[in-house]
Amino acid sequence: MLESINIYARNTVSLANSFISGGVTIFGEGNGGDINIKTGSLILTNNARVGSQTQGQGDAGDIFIKAGDFVSLDNSLIRSDVDSAILGTEGDGGQINIETGSLLLTNNALLSASTDGQGNAGNIFVKADDSVLLDNSFIASNVGLQLFGAKGNAGNINIETGLLSLANFSIVSSATLGQGNAGNIFVKADDSVNLYGVNPDGVPGGILTSTEQGAILQGDDNVIFVPSRGRGGDLTVNTPTLRISDGNVLSARTKNAFDGGEIVVNVNTLELTGGGQILTSSFINRGNAGSVTVNATNTISLSGTDPTFFERRDRFLDVLNDGPASGLFARTLGAGKAGDLTITAGQLIVWDGASVAVGSQGTGKGGNIQIQANSLALDNKASISAETFSTDGGNIILQVQDLLLLRNDSEISTNAGTERAGGNGGNIDINSQFIIAVPIEDSNIEANAFKGRGGNINIDAQGIFGIEFREEPTNLSDITASSEFGIAGNVQIDAPDTDPSRRVVNLPTLTVEAEIVQACNPSDTQQSEFVITGRGGLPP
């Protein structure tokens, strides 16, 4: 075993275009030594490196950094990696442990604990009392290509801080392209988590776990496909406020035959704008997408779209987003099952084209949506959907304590066969005190199908205004469970007859002449008055 490297400095340790390294070289058999740095501030610039890796059969050493003020990496890296198994690498990577006031990564800086070999990658622990700020930089624990013998598992990433900000194509990721599993990511921020901005090419970033498809290599008339075989990791975020904008994502996806990870978010307030998304997804293989659970004690606000999405999709082979809309998503594009969405909030607001959606665009089964909130508002082409191209639609369950409001071409949908194919419509269950829409705004609740059977809709409310059941969709606000070539579904509405336009008693219109009795003068006595106001209500 190599000796540890210990550096102690009262004020500052600064490296510029230089390195501190401890590891196991090619054909080496002993374990690498640890690197311990204790100082006030640690500054790495101009491709400076602190590293402990293994290229042999021994384990890499751990890296421990304790800086009372801050740790700053600019175009530099801290790594503890397992190199390619082609070199005979069998050892495990070491862990990276950083404890500081603030951690700042800028200009393509990297904090990495990954494996390209048979050994497992180490874990990354970051505890920063004040903040963790990434600007066009990365924190990663990945499994490399199986082609190079990557069989180990990725490590976990744990970040605890006051404020976490990822700006301008910054990424925290745990992914697998080999046989090993991706690691889990856990984030706890006492103030807030903010994901925003893009790089000069317009590419956003985010926090993600993924199982990638593998590699396709082309040689002389030969094509070699090397699939990955690992499972995706889970992603957990606990913070009072989570803001995601500019197409950035919180994502767990699978592109291989194994299941993707799950996402759990616990917040007071969640804001997704400008194409910001929380999503799980399954692509062309049989892996199932994970579920998404969001618990918000106050408000969830989903608004707007990303105007640059389609241009970015056309320029780049792979994008992180599920379309341009801001929102919560769990979809499958392949044979795997889509995940479920479970949402609890005081108030859920979806507007300006934003969406809450599960669905299947392949042969896999669509997921389900369950929402519990005090109030739920959809406005300006907003949607809650569990739609499928050719399989059965998912189910939607809404438990709304006070008001469900639909405005301006918004919808709740479990339609099936949207590509004019088979599949039965999903079911919709709504329990709300009041459901309100505007008749002429074409906001709909629908469980329709093309070739299959329409879904069932069950509504329990004290009052339903501006929207009503119809046999087929119209340009008004409808409740429908139809099928173009199949059997219609059932619609059951349990609500009192509260339509104010019905069962109205016509009052007499005879005008009574107001005669004044010839009596004493009114003097200074206070007089009475009777005021009649018009009937309020919704537009016809």
Coordinates of N, CA and C in Angstrom, one line a residue, residues 65 82 96 127 211 491:
I65 N -11.0 16.2 1.7 CA -10.7 17.6 1.6 C -11.6 18.4 2.6
V82 N -11.5 4.3 -11.6 CA -11.0 3.0 -12.0 C -10.8 3.0 -13.5
I96 N -14.6 10.3 -2.6 CA -14.3 11.7 -2.5 C -15.1 12.3 -1.5
K127 N -20.3 18.2 1.5 CA -21.1 18.9 2.6 C -20.5 20.4 2.6
T211 N -29.4 4.8 -17.5 CA -28.8 3.6 -18.1 C -28.8 3.9 -19.6
V491 N -69.8 7.2 -18.4 CA -69.6 8.5 -17.7 C -70.6 8.6 -16.6

